[in-house]
C-alpha cells in the first residue's frame, strides 16, 4: 500500500466555527427565557406613556404615571395567575390547544374589562375605604402601597405555581395599607362583610351549579342507550342556555340607564337562547354524523359548547378581576387630580384599558405555568365535565360582577372543579341510573357482589385529590393577612421616603 501523507495542518477553522455555533445556541436559549420579561417591561413603559398623555398637564401627574406602571404590572400578574380559571378546564379536557386557549382568553378578557368592568372597579376604589375620612394625598399613597404589595404577592404565588386569589390579595392590601396609614376607622366594615360573605358562598355556589349541570349531562346524555341521539337533542339546549344567560347579562349592563325592566331583560335572554338553539342544532347534527354510540364520541360534540363557555368565562373574568389592578389606579387618579371619588362614578376609559391589556399580556407571556394544575391535577376532566366547570364559574362570576362584588374567580373555578369531582364520587357509588345502565351494557359487571376482593380498593380510591385541595385552601387563607401586612410595611417605607 502506498504511504499516505500525514495531515499536519489542524482544522482549527471548523472547531472555531463549532464553538461559535454553540455560543449562538446558548445565547438563543438564554434570550428565550428573557423574552417574556423584556416584553413585559416594554408594556410597562407603554402604560406609563399612555397615562402620561392623559395627565401630563394635571397636578400629581408623576404619581399617576408611576401608579399606571404598577397597575399594569399588577394586571400582568393577574393574567399570569388567573388564566387557569378561564381555560384550564378546556385545556385539561384537550378541547383546545394551549395557543388557541390563550388567544381566546386574551380577546375576551379585553372585551369583558372594557365593557363590563366598571362596577367592580368602583367597589375597590371607593367602597372598601371611606374616602371622605382619608385625605386625598394619603389615599393616593395607600393605593400605591396596595398595588405594590398585591402585585409582589401574586408574582410570588405564580412563581410557586400556587393559584391564589388576586381579589383576596388586592382587598387585603387595601385594608392593610389603609389601617397602617390612618387606622381601622375609615375601613367600611359593612362592605367588607358583604365581600367576605361572597368569598365564602361563591365557590359553594359554583360547585353546586357545576354538579347540577353534570347531573343533567349524565342523566340526559351519558347514561342513555342512544348517546348520540340524546346529545343531538340536548347539546343545543345547553348552548342556548349559555347564550341566553350571557345575553341577559349584557342587557343588565345597560339596565343602569333605566331603559329595561326585568321582564324585558328576561324576554331578550329567552329570544337570544332561542336563536342560539336554532343555530346550534344543525351544527351539532353535522358533527354527530358517523359517530359511534360511545362516550368518547361525546367529546367531539361537547367541544363547541366548551369553547364557548371558556370564552364566556374569560369575559366574566375580565369584567370582575380588572378591578384588582385598576381599582387602586382609579382612586389614585381621582385623588391626585383633585376629583371627588363617588361610589357610582365611572372610572376613566383609559384606566380600564390599561388593566384589560395588562391581563392579556400577562396571560400570553406567563399564563401556561398554572393551567395544568387546575385543568389536570385536581380531578380528571373530559369535555363534558370541563363544560360544567367553565359554565358554572362564568355564571357565578357574572352574577357577582352585576352586583358589584369583587369575588375571587380562582375561588369559584376551583370550587367548581371540586364540585364536579365530589359529585362524581357520590354518583359513582349511589346512582341507580348508572347501576342499571352498567348492568344492561355489561354482562360481567356486578356491583352487588359482597365478596369482590377489589371492592375495598374501589371504595378507598377517590376521584378528587385531597392534597391539592388542602394546598389551595391554605394559599387562600394566608393571602389576605400576608398581603395586608406587606402593604402596611410598604406604606410605612413610602411614608418615610416620599411623604
CSV table of C-alpha atoms in Angstrom, one decimal:
chain,number,residue,atom,x,y,z
A,1,UNK,CA,0.0,0.0,0.0
A,2,UNK,CA,1.3,3.5,-0.8
A,3,UNK,CA,2.2,5.6,2.2
A,4,UNK,CA,-0.4,8.2,3.0
A,5,UNK,CA,1.0,11.7,3.6
A,6,UNK,CA,0.3,12.7,7.2
A,7,UNK,CA,-2.1,15.6,7.7
A,8,UNK,CA,0.0,18.1,9.6
A,9,UNK,CA,-2.5,21.0,9.4
A,10,UNK,CA,-5.1,21.2,12.3
A,11,UNK,CA,-8.7,22.0,11.2
A,12,UNK,CA,-8.9,24.9,13.6
A,13,UNK,CA,-11.5,26.8,11.4
A,14,UNK,CA,-14.1,24.0,11.8
A,15,UNK,CA,-13.5,23.8,15.5
A,16,UNK,CA,-13.8,27.6,15.9
A,17,UNK,CA,-17.0,27.6,13.9
A,18,UNK,CA,-18.4,24.9,16.1
A,19,UNK,CA,-17.6,26.9,19.2
A,20,UNK,CA,-19.3,29.9,17.7
A,21,UNK,CA,-22.4,27.9,16.8
A,22,UNK,CA,-22.6,26.5,20.4
A,23,UNK,CA,-22.3,30.0,21.8
A,24,UNK,CA,-25.1,31.2,19.5
A,25,UNK,CA,-27.3,28.3,20.6
A,26,UNK,CA,-26.6,29.1,24.3
A,27,UNK,CA,-27.4,32.8,23.7
A,28,UNK,CA,-30.7,31.8,22.0
A,29,UNK,CA,-31.7,29.6,24.9
A,30,UNK,CA,-31.0,32.4,27.4
A,31,UNK,CA,-32.7,35.1,25.3
A,32,UNK,CA,-35.7,32.9,25.0
A,33,UNK,CA,-36.1,33.0,28.8
A,34,UNK,CA,-35.6,36.7,28.9
A,35,UNK,CA,-38.0,37.5,26.0
A,36,UNK,CA,-41.2,37.4,28.2
A,37,UNK,CA,-39.8,39.7,31.0
A,38,UNK,CA,-38.4,42.0,28.3
A,39,UNK,CA,-41.8,42.3,26.6
A,40,UNK,CA,-43.4,42.9,30.0
A,41,UNK,CA,-41.0,45.8,30.7
A,42,UNK,CA,-41.9,47.3,27.3
A,43,UNK,CA,-45.6,47.1,28.1
A,44,UNK,CA,-45.0,48.8,31.5
A,45,UNK,CA,-43.2,51.6,29.6
A,46,UNK,CA,-46.1,51.9,27.1
A,47,UNK,CA,-48.6,52.0,30.0
A,48,UNK,CA,-46.7,54.9,31.6
A,49,UNK,CA,-46.6,56.7,28.2
A,50,UNK,CA,-50.3,56.1,27.7
A,51,UNK,CA,-51.1,57.5,31.2
A,52,UNK,CA,-48.9,60.5,30.6
A,53,UNK,CA,-50.8,61.5,27.6
A,54,UNK,CA,-53.9,62.0,29.7
A,55,UNK,CA,-52.5,63.5,32.9
A,56,UNK,CA,-49.2,65.2,32.0
A,57,UNK,CA,-50.7,68.7,32.4
A,58,UNK,CA,-52.5,68.0,35.7
A,59,UNK,CA,-51.3,68.1,39.3
A,60,UNK,CA,-49.9,64.8,40.6
A,61,UNK,CA,-49.1,63.6,37.1
A,62,UNK,CA,-45.8,61.9,38.2
A,63,UNK,CA,-47.7,59.9,40.9
A,64,UNK,CA,-50.4,58.8,38.4
A,65,UNK,CA,-47.8,57.8,35.8
A,66,UNK,CA,-46.0,55.7,38.4
A,67,UNK,CA,-49.3,54.2,39.5
A,68,UNK,CA,-50.1,53.3,35.9
A,69,UNK,CA,-46.9,51.2,35.7
A,70,UNK,CA,-47.8,49.5,39.0
A,71,UNK,CA,-51.4,48.8,37.8
A,72,UNK,CA,-50.0,47.4,34.5
A,73,UNK,CA,-47.6,45.2,36.5
A,74,UNK,CA,-50.5,44.0,38.7
A,75,UNK,CA,-52.7,43.3,35.7
A,76,UNK,CA,-49.9,41.2,34.1
A,77,UNK,CA,-49.7,39.2,37.3
A,78,UNK,CA,-53.4,38.7,37.4
A,79,UNK,CA,-53.3,37.4,33.8
A,80,UNK,CA,-50.5,35.1,34.6
A,81,UNK,CA,-52.1,33.7,37.7
A,82,UNK,CA,-55.8,33.7,36.9
A,83,UNK,CA,-55.7,32.4,33.3
A,84,UNK,CA,-56.1,28.9,34.8
A,85,UNK,CA,-59.6,29.7,35.8
A,86,UNK,CA,-60.6,30.6,32.2
A,87,UNK,CA,-59.1,27.9,30.1
A,88,UNK,CA,-57.6,25.3,32.5
A,89,UNK,CA,-60.6,23.1,32.2
A,90,UNK,CA,-60.7,23.3,28.4
A,91,UNK,CA,-57.0,22.6,28.0
A,92,UNK,CA,-57.2,19.8,30.7
A,93,UNK,CA,-60.0,18.2,28.7
A,94,UNK,CA,-57.9,18.6,25.4
A,95,UNK,CA,-60.7,20.5,23.7
A,96,UNK,CA,-58.3,23.4,22.9
A,97,UNK,CA,-54.6,23.6,22.4
A,98,UNK,CA,-52.6,25.9,24.7
A,99,UNK,CA,-52.2,28.5,21.9
A,100,UNK,CA,-55.9,28.6,21.0
A,101,UNK,CA,-56.9,28.9,24.6
A,102,UNK,CA,-54.5,31.8,25.3
A,103,UNK,CA,-55.7,33.7,22.2
A,104,UNK,CA,-59.4,33.3,23.1
A,105,UNK,CA,-58.8,34.2,26.7
A,106,UNK,CA,-56.9,37.4,25.7
A,107,UNK,CA,-59.6,38.6,23.3
A,108,UNK,CA,-62.5,38.1,25.7
A,109,UNK,CA,-60.6,39.4,28.7
A,110,UNK,CA,-60.2,42.8,26.9
A,111,UNK,CA,-63.9,42.8,26.0
A,112,UNK,CA,-65.1,42.0,29.5
A,113,UNK,CA,-62.8,44.5,31.2
A,114,UNK,CA,-63.7,47.4,28.9
A,115,UNK,CA,-67.4,46.7,28.5
A,116,UNK,CA,-68.5,45.5,32.0
A,117,UNK,CA,-65.6,46.2,34.4
A,118,UNK,CA,-66.7,49.5,35.8
A,119,UNK,CA,-69.0,48.3,38.6
A,120,UNK,CA,-66.4,46.2,40.5
A,121,UNK,CA,-63.7,48.9,39.9
A,122,UNK,CA,-65.9,51.3,41.8
A,123,UNK,CA,-66.1,48.9,44.7
A,124,UNK,CA,-62.4,48.6,45.0
A,125,UNK,CA,-61.6,52.3,44.5
A,126,UNK,CA,-64.2,53.9,46.7
A,127,UNK,CA,-66.2,51.4,48.8
A,128,UNK,CA,-63.6,49.5,50.9
A,129,UNK,CA,-62.2,52.7,52.4
A,130,UNK,CA,-64.4,55.7,53.3
A,131,UNK,CA,-62.7,58.3,51.1
A,132,UNK,CA,-64.3,61.1,53.0
A,133,UNK,CA,-62.3,60.3,56.1
A,134,UNK,CA,-58.9,59.9,54.2
A,135,UNK,CA,-57.0,62.9,52.9
A,136,UNK,CA,-56.6,62.8,49.1
A,137,UNK,CA,-52.8,62.7,49.2
A,138,UNK,CA,-52.8,59.9,51.8
A,139,UNK,CA,-55.4,57.9,49.9
A,140,UNK,CA,-53.2,58.0,46.8
A,141,UNK,CA,-50.2,56.6,48.7
A,142,UNK,CA,-52.4,54.0,50.3
A,143,UNK,CA,-53.4,52.7,46.9
A,144,UNK,CA,-49.8,52.8,45.7
A,145,UNK,CA,-48.7,50.6,48.6
A,146,UNK,CA,-51.7,48.3,48.0
A,147,UNK,CA,-50.7,47.9,44.3
A,148,UNK,CA,-47.1,47.1,45.1
A,149,UNK,CA,-47.9,44.6,47.8
A,150,UNK,CA,-50.6,42.7,45.9
A,151,UNK,CA,-48.5,42.5,42.8
A,152,UNK,CA,-45.5,41.2,44.6
A,153,UNK,CA,-47.6,38.6,46.5
A,154,UNK,CA,-49.3,37.4,43.2
A,155,UNK,CA,-45.9,37.3,41.5
A,156,UNK,CA,-44.5,35.1,44.2
A,157,UNK,CA,-47.6,32.8,44.1
A,158,UNK,CA,-47.3,32.5,40.3
A,159,UNK,CA,-43.6,31.6,40.6
A,160,UNK,CA,-44.5,28.9,43.2
A,161,UNK,CA,-47.3,27.6,41.0
A,162,UNK,CA,-50.0,28.4,43.6
A,163,UNK,CA,-53.3,29.6,42.1
A,164,UNK,CA,-54.1,32.2,44.8
A,165,UNK,CA,-56.9,34.7,44.7
A,166,UNK,CA,-55.9,38.0,43.2
A,167,UNK,CA,-59.0,39.5,44.6
A,168,UNK,CA,-58.0,38.5,48.1
A,169,UNK,CA,-54.6,40.0,47.5
A,170,UNK,CA,-55.8,43.4,46.5
A,171,UNK,CA,-58.6,43.7,49.1
A,172,UNK,CA,-56.2,42.6,51.8
A,173,UNK,CA,-53.6,45.0,50.6
A,174,UNK,CA,-56.0,48.0,50.5
A,175,UNK,CA,-57.2,47.2,54.1
A,176,UNK,CA,-53.6,46.7,55.3
A,177,UNK,CA,-52.3,49.9,53.8
A,178,UNK,CA,-55.3,51.8,55.0
A,179,UNK,CA,-55.0,50.6,58.6
A,180,UNK,CA,-51.3,51.2,58.5
A,181,UNK,CA,-51.8,54.8,57.3
A,182,UNK,CA,-54.9,56.0,59.3
A,183,UNK,CA,-56.0,53.2,61.5
A,184,UNK,CA,-59.1,51.0,61.2
A,185,UNK,CA,-61.6,53.9,61.3
A,186,UNK,CA,-62.1,54.6,57.5
A,187,UNK,CA,-62.5,50.9,56.7
A,188,UNK,CA,-66.0,50.2,55.5
A,189,UNK,CA,-66.6,47.0,57.5
A,190,UNK,CA,-70.1,46.5,56.2
A,191,UNK,CA,-68.8,46.3,52.6
A,192,UNK,CA,-66.0,44.0,53.8
A,193,UNK,CA,-68.6,41.8,55.4
A,194,UNK,CA,-70.5,41.6,52.1
A,195,UNK,CA,-67.3,40.8,50.2
A,196,UNK,CA,-66.3,38.2,52.7
A,197,UNK,CA,-69.7,36.6,52.6
A,198,UNK,CA,-69.4,36.5,48.8
A,199,UNK,CA,-66.0,34.9,49.1
A,200,UNK,CA,-67.5,32.1,51.2
A,201,UNK,CA,-70.6,31.5,49.2
A,202,UNK,CA,-69.4,31.9,45.6
A,203,UNK,CA,-67.2,28.8,45.5
A,204,UNK,CA,-70.0,26.7,47.1
A,205,UNK,CA,-72.5,28.2,44.5
A,206,UNK,CA,-70.1,27.4,41.7
A,207,UNK,CA,-69.6,23.9,42.9
A,208,UNK,CA,-73.3,23.3,43.2
A,209,UNK,CA,-74.1,24.7,39.8
A,210,UNK,CA,-71.3,22.6,38.2
A,211,UNK,CA,-72.5,19.5,40.0
A,212,UNK,CA,-76.1,20.2,38.9
A,213,UNK,CA,-75.0,20.6,35.3
A,214,UNK,CA,-73.0,17.4,35.4
A,215,UNK,CA,-76.1,15.6,36.8
A,216,UNK,CA,-78.1,16.8,33.9
A,217,UNK,CA,-75.5,15.8,31.4
A,218,UNK,CA,-75.1,12.3,32.9
A,219,UNK,CA,-78.9,11.8,33.2
A,220,UNK,CA,-79.9,13.2,29.8
A,221,UNK,CA,-77.0,12.2,27.7
A,222,UNK,CA,-74.3,9.9,29.0
A,223,UNK,CA,-76.3,7.1,30.6
A,224,UNK,CA,-78.7,6.7,27.7
A,225,UNK,CA,-78.9,3.8,25.3
A,226,UNK,CA,-78.5,6.1,22.3
A,227,UNK,CA,-76.0,8.6,23.5
A,228,UNK,CA,-75.6,10.4,20.1
A,229,UNK,CA,-79.3,10.9,19.6
A,230,UNK,CA,-79.5,12.3,23.2
A,231,UNK,CA,-76.6,14.6,22.6
A,232,UNK,CA,-78.1,15.9,19.3
A,233,UNK,CA,-81.2,16.8,21.4
A,234,UNK,CA,-79.7,18.3,24.5
A,235,UNK,CA,-76.3,19.8,23.5
A,236,UNK,CA,-78.1,22.6,21.5
A,237,UNK,CA,-80.2,23.3,24.6
A,238,UNK,CA,-77.0,23.7,26.7
A,239,UNK,CA,-75.6,26.0,24.1
A,240,UNK,CA,-78.8,28.0,24.1
A,241,UNK,CA,-78.8,28.3,27.9
A,242,UNK,CA,-75.3,29.7,27.8
A,243,UNK,CA,-76.1,32.2,25.1
A,244,UNK,CA,-79.3,33.3,26.8
A,245,UNK,CA,-77.7,33.8,30.1
A,246,UNK,CA,-74.8,35.9,28.6
A,247,UNK,CA,-77.2,38.0,26.6
A,248,UNK,CA,-79.3,38.8,29.7
A,249,UNK,CA,-76.2,39.8,31.5
A,250,UNK,CA,-75.1,42.1,28.7
A,251,UNK,CA,-78.6,43.8,28.8
A,252,UNK,CA,-78.2,44.2,32.5
A,253,UNK,CA,-75.1,46.2,31.9
A,254,UNK,CA,-77.3,48.7,30.1
A,255,UNK,CA,-80.1,48.5,32.7
A,256,UNK,CA,-78.4,51.1,34.8
A,257,UNK,CA,-79.8,53.7,32.5
A,258,UNK,CA,-83.3,52.5,33.5
A,259,UNK,CA,-84.3,51.6,30.0
A,260,UNK,CA,-85.1,47.9,30.6
A,261,UNK,CA,-87.5,46.3,33.0
A,262,UNK,CA,-86.8,42.8,34.4
A,263,UNK,CA,-89.5,41.4,32.1
A,264,UNK,CA,-87.8,42.9,29.1
A,265,UNK,CA,-84.4,41.5,30.2
A,266,UNK,CA,-85.9,38.1,30.6
A,267,UNK,CA,-87.6,38.2,27.2
A,268,UNK,CA,-84.3,39.3,25.5
A,269,UNK,CA,-82.5,36.4,27.2
A,270,UNK,CA,-85.1,33.9,26.0
A,271,UNK,CA,-85.0,35.3,22.5
A,272,UNK,CA,-81.2,35.0,22.4
A,273,UNK,CA,-81.4,31.5,23.8
A,274,UNK,CA,-84.0,30.5,21.1
A,275,UNK,CA,-81.7,32.0,18.4
A,276,UNK,CA,-78.7,30.1,19.7
A,277,UNK,CA,-80.7,26.9,19.8
A,278,UNK,CA,-81.8,27.3,16.2
A,279,UNK,CA,-78.2,27.9,15.0
A,280,UNK,CA,-76.7,25.2,17.2
A,281,UNK,CA,-79.0,22.4,16.1
A,282,UNK,CA,-77.6,21.9,12.5
A,283,UNK,CA,-74.0,22.4,13.7
A,284,UNK,CA,-74.4,19.6,16.3
A,285,UNK,CA,-76.2,17.3,13.9
A,286,UNK,CA,-73.4,17.8,11.3
A,287,UNK,CA,-70.8,16.9,14.0
A,288,UNK,CA,-72.7,13.8,15.1
A,289,UNK,CA,-72.7,12.2,11.6
A,290,UNK,CA,-70.9,8.9,11.6
A,291,UNK,CA,-70.0,8.9,15.4
A,292,UNK,CA,-70.2,5.7,17.3
A,293,UNK,CA,-72.5,5.3,20.2
A,294,UNK,CA,-69.7,5.6,22.8
A,295,UNK,CA,-68.7,8.1,25.5
A,296,UNK,CA,-65.6,9.0,23.5
A,297,UNK,CA,-67.8,10.3,20.7
A,298,UNK,CA,-69.4,12.8,23.1
A,299,UNK,CA,-66.1,14.5,23.4
A,300,UNK,CA,-66.4,15.8,19.9
A,301,UNK,CA,-70.0,17.1,20.4
A,302,UNK,CA,-69.0,19.0,23.6
A,303,UNK,CA,-66.0,20.8,22.1
A,304,UNK,CA,-68.2,23.6,20.7
A,305,UNK,CA,-70.0,24.4,24.0
A,306,UNK,CA,-66.8,24.1,25.9
A,307,UNK,CA,-65.0,26.6,23.7
A,308,UNK,CA,-68.0,29.0,24.1
A,309,UNK,CA,-68.0,28.6,27.9
A,310,UNK,CA,-64.3,29.3,28.1
A,311,UNK,CA,-64.8,32.5,26.1
A,312,UNK,CA,-67.7,33.5,28.3
A,313,UNK,CA,-65.6,32.8,31.4
A,314,UNK,CA,-62.8,34.9,30.1
A,315,UNK,CA,-65.3,37.8,29.5
A,316,UNK,CA,-66.6,37.4,33.1
A,317,UNK,CA,-63.1,37.3,34.5
A,318,UNK,CA,-62.1,40.5,32.7
A,319,UNK,CA,-65.3,42.2,33.9
A,320,UNK,CA,-64.6,41.2,37.6
A,321,UNK,CA,-60.9,40.9,38.1
A,322,UNK,CA,-59.8,44.0,36.1
A,323,UNK,CA,-60.8,45.9,39.3
A,324,UNK,CA,-58.0,44.2,41.2
A,325,UNK,CA,-55.5,46.1,39.0
A,326,UNK,CA,-57.2,49.4,38.1
A,327,UNK,CA,-59.4,50.0,41.1
A,328,UNK,CA,-56.5,51.5,43.1
A,329,UNK,CA,-55.3,53.3,40.0
A,330,UNK,CA,-58.8,54.8,39.6
A,331,UNK,CA,-58.6,56.0,43.2
A,332,UNK,CA,-55.1,57.5,42.6
A,333,UNK,CA,-56.2,59.3,39.5
A,334,UNK,CA,-59.2,60.9,41.3
A,335,UNK,CA,-57.2,61.8,44.4
A,336,UNK,CA,-54.2,63.2,42.6
A,337,UNK,CA,-56.2,65.3,40.1
A,338,UNK,CA,-58.5,66.7,42.9
A,339,UNK,CA,-61.6,64.9,41.7
A,340,UNK,CA,-64.0,63.6,44.3
A,341,UNK,CA,-64.4,59.8,44.4
A,342,UNK,CA,-68.1,58.9,44.0
A,343,UNK,CA,-69.4,55.4,44.6
A,344,UNK,CA,-71.3,55.4,41.3
A,345,UNK,CA,-68.8,57.4,39.3
A,346,UNK,CA,-67.5,55.7,36.2
A,347,UNK,CA,-63.7,55.0,36.1
A,348,UNK,CA,-61.8,56.6,33.2
A,349,UNK,CA,-61.8,54.5,30.0
A,350,UNK,CA,-58.0,54.6,29.7
A,351,UNK,CA,-57.7,53.2,33.2
A,352,UNK,CA,-59.9,50.2,32.2
A,353,UNK,CA,-57.9,49.8,29.0
A,354,UNK,CA,-54.6,49.5,30.9
A,355,UNK,CA,-56.0,46.8,33.1
A,356,UNK,CA,-57.5,44.9,30.2
A,357,UNK,CA,-54.4,44.9,28.0
A,358,UNK,CA,-52.2,44.1,31.1
A,359,UNK,CA,-54.2,41.0,31.9
A,360,UNK,CA,-54.0,39.8,28.3
A,361,UNK,CA,-50.3,40.5,28.1
A,362,UNK,CA,-49.7,38.6,31.4
A,363,UNK,CA,-51.7,35.5,30.3
A,364,UNK,CA,-50.0,35.4,26.9
A,365,UNK,CA,-46.5,35.7,28.4
A,366,UNK,CA,-46.7,33.8,31.7
A,367,UNK,CA,-50.1,32.1,31.8
A,368,UNK,CA,-49.3,28.5,30.9
A,369,UNK,CA,-47.5,27.8,34.1
A,370,UNK,CA,-50.7,27.2,36.2
A,371,UNK,CA,-53.1,25.9,33.5
A,372,UNK,CA,-52.3,22.3,34.1
A,373,UNK,CA,-52.7,22.5,37.9
A,374,UNK,CA,-56.4,23.5,37.8
A,375,UNK,CA,-57.1,21.7,34.4
A,376,UNK,CA,-55.4,18.3,35.1
A,377,UNK,CA,-54.1,17.7,38.6
A,378,UNK,CA,-57.2,18.2,40.9
A,379,UNK,CA,-59.6,15.8,39.2
A,380,UNK,CA,-59.7,14.3,35.7
A,381,UNK,CA,-61.7,16.4,33.3
A,382,UNK,CA,-63.2,15.4,30.0
A,383,UNK,CA,-65.1,17.9,27.7
A,384,UNK,CA,-68.4,17.3,29.5
A,385,UNK,CA,-67.1,17.9,33.0
A,386,UNK,CA,-65.0,20.8,31.8
A,387,UNK,CA,-68.0,22.4,30.2
A,388,UNK,CA,-69.9,22.2,33.5
A,389,UNK,CA,-66.9,23.8,35.4
A,390,UNK,CA,-66.5,26.6,32.9
A,391,UNK,CA,-70.2,27.5,32.6
A,392,UNK,CA,-70.9,27.4,36.3
A,393,UNK,CA,-67.8,29.6,37.0
A,394,UNK,CA,-68.9,32.1,34.3
A,395,UNK,CA,-72.4,32.4,35.5
A,396,UNK,CA,-71.3,32.8,39.2
A,397,UNK,CA,-68.8,35.5,38.3
A,398,UNK,CA,-71.2,37.3,36.0
A,399,UNK,CA,-73.8,37.4,38.8
A,400,UNK,CA,-71.2,38.8,41.2
A,401,UNK,CA,-70.0,41.4,38.7
A,402,UNK,CA,-73.5,42.6,38.2
A,403,UNK,CA,-73.9,43.0,41.9
A,404,UNK,CA,-70.5,44.9,42.1
A,405,UNK,CA,-68.9,42.2,44.4
A,406,UNK,CA,-65.2,41.6,43.8
A,407,UNK,CA,-65.4,37.8,44.2
A,408,UNK,CA,-62.5,35.5,43.6
A,409,UNK,CA,-62.6,33.9,40.2
A,410,UNK,CA,-60.0,31.4,41.5
A,411,UNK,CA,-62.3,30.5,44.3
A,412,UNK,CA,-65.2,29.9,42.1
A,413,UNK,CA,-63.3,28.0,39.4
A,414,UNK,CA,-61.5,25.7,41.8
A,415,UNK,CA,-64.8,25.3,43.7
A,416,UNK,CA,-66.5,24.2,40.5
A,417,UNK,CA,-63.7,21.7,39.8
A,418,UNK,CA,-64.1,20.2,43.3
A,419,UNK,CA,-67.8,20.2,42.9
A,420,UNK,CA,-67.6,18.1,39.8
A,421,UNK,CA,-65.1,15.8,41.4
A,422,UNK,CA,-67.0,15.2,44.6
A,423,UNK,CA,-70.2,14.8,42.7
A,424,UNK,CA,-68.6,12.1,40.5
A,425,UNK,CA,-67.5,10.3,43.7
A,426,UNK,CA,-71.1,10.3,45.0
A,427,UNK,CA,-72.7,9.5,41.7
A,428,UNK,CA,-70.3,6.6,41.1
A,429,UNK,CA,-71.4,4.9,44.3
A,430,UNK,CA,-75.1,5.8,44.6
A,431,UNK,CA,-76.6,6.5,41.2
A,432,UNK,CA,-79.4,3.9,40.4
A,433,UNK,CA,-79.5,5.1,36.8
A,434,UNK,CA,-75.7,4.4,36.4
A,435,UNK,CA,-76.1,1.0,38.1
A,436,UNK,CA,-79.0,0.0,35.8
A,437,UNK,CA,-77.1,1.2,32.7
A,438,UNK,CA,-73.9,-0.7,33.5
A,439,UNK,CA,-75.9,-3.9,34.3
A,440,UNK,CA,-77.7,-3.5,30.9
A,441,UNK,CA,-74.5,-2.9,28.9
A,442,UNK,CA,-72.0,-5.2,30.6
A,443,UNK,CA,-72.8,-8.9,31.5
A,444,UNK,CA,-69.7,-9.2,33.6
A,445,UNK,CA,-70.3,-6.2,35.7
A,446,UNK,CA,-71.6,-6.9,39.3
A,447,UNK,CA,-71.8,-4.2,41.8
A,448,UNK,CA,-73.7,-6.2,44.4
A,449,UNK,CA,-71.0,-8.8,44.9
A,450,UNK,CA,-70.1,-8.6,48.6
A,451,UNK,CA,-67.1,-10.9,48.2
A,452,UNK,CA,-65.5,-8.9,45.4
A,453,UNK,CA,-61.8,-8.6,46.6
A,454,UNK,CA,-61.4,-5.3,44.6
A,455,UNK,CA,-64.4,-3.6,46.3
A,456,UNK,CA,-62.3,-2.2,49.2
A,457,UNK,CA,-59.8,-0.7,46.8
A,458,UNK,CA,-62.7,0.9,44.8
A,459,UNK,CA,-64.1,2.5,47.9
A,460,UNK,CA,-60.7,3.6,49.1
A,461,UNK,CA,-59.8,5.4,45.8
A,462,UNK,CA,-61.0,9.0,45.4
A,463,UNK,CA,-61.6,10.9,42.2
A,464,UNK,CA,-60.6,14.2,43.9
A,465,UNK,CA,-57.0,14.7,45.1
A,466,UNK,CA,-57.3,15.9,48.6
A,467,UNK,CA,-53.7,17.1,48.8
A,468,UNK,CA,-54.3,19.8,46.2
A,469,UNK,CA,-57.5,20.8,48.0
A,470,UNK,CA,-55.7,21.4,51.2
A,471,UNK,CA,-52.8,23.2,49.5
A,472,UNK,CA,-55.1,25.6,47.6
A,473,UNK,CA,-57.2,26.3,50.8
A,474,UNK,CA,-54.0,27.1,52.7
A,475,UNK,CA,-52.9,29.5,50.0
A,476,UNK,CA,-56.3,31.2,50.1
A,477,UNK,CA,-56.3,31.6,53.9
A,478,UNK,CA,-52.8,33.1,54.1
A,479,UNK,CA,-53.3,35.6,51.1
A,480,UNK,CA,-55.4,38.3,52.9
A,481,UNK,CA,-53.2,38.6,56.1
A,482,UNK,CA,-50.0,38.3,54.1
A,483,UNK,CA,-50.9,41.0,51.5
A,484,UNK,CA,-52.3,43.2,54.3
A,485,UNK,CA,-49.1,43.0,56.4
A,486,UNK,CA,-46.9,43.6,53.3
A,487,UNK,CA,-49.0,46.6,52.2
A,488,UNK,CA,-48.7,48.2,55.6
A,489,UNK,CA,-45.0,47.8,55.7
A,490,UNK,CA,-44.6,49.2,52.1
A,491,UNK,CA,-46.8,52.2,53.1
A,492,UNK,CA,-44.5,52.9,56.1
A,493,UNK,CA,-41.5,52.7,53.8
A,494,UNK,CA,-43.1,55.1,51.3
A,495,UNK,CA,-44.1,57.4,54.1
A,496,UNK,CA,-40.6,57.6,55.3
A,497,UNK,CA,-39.1,58.2,51.9
A,498,UNK,CA,-41.6,60.3,50.0
A,499,UNK,CA,-44.2,61.9,52.2
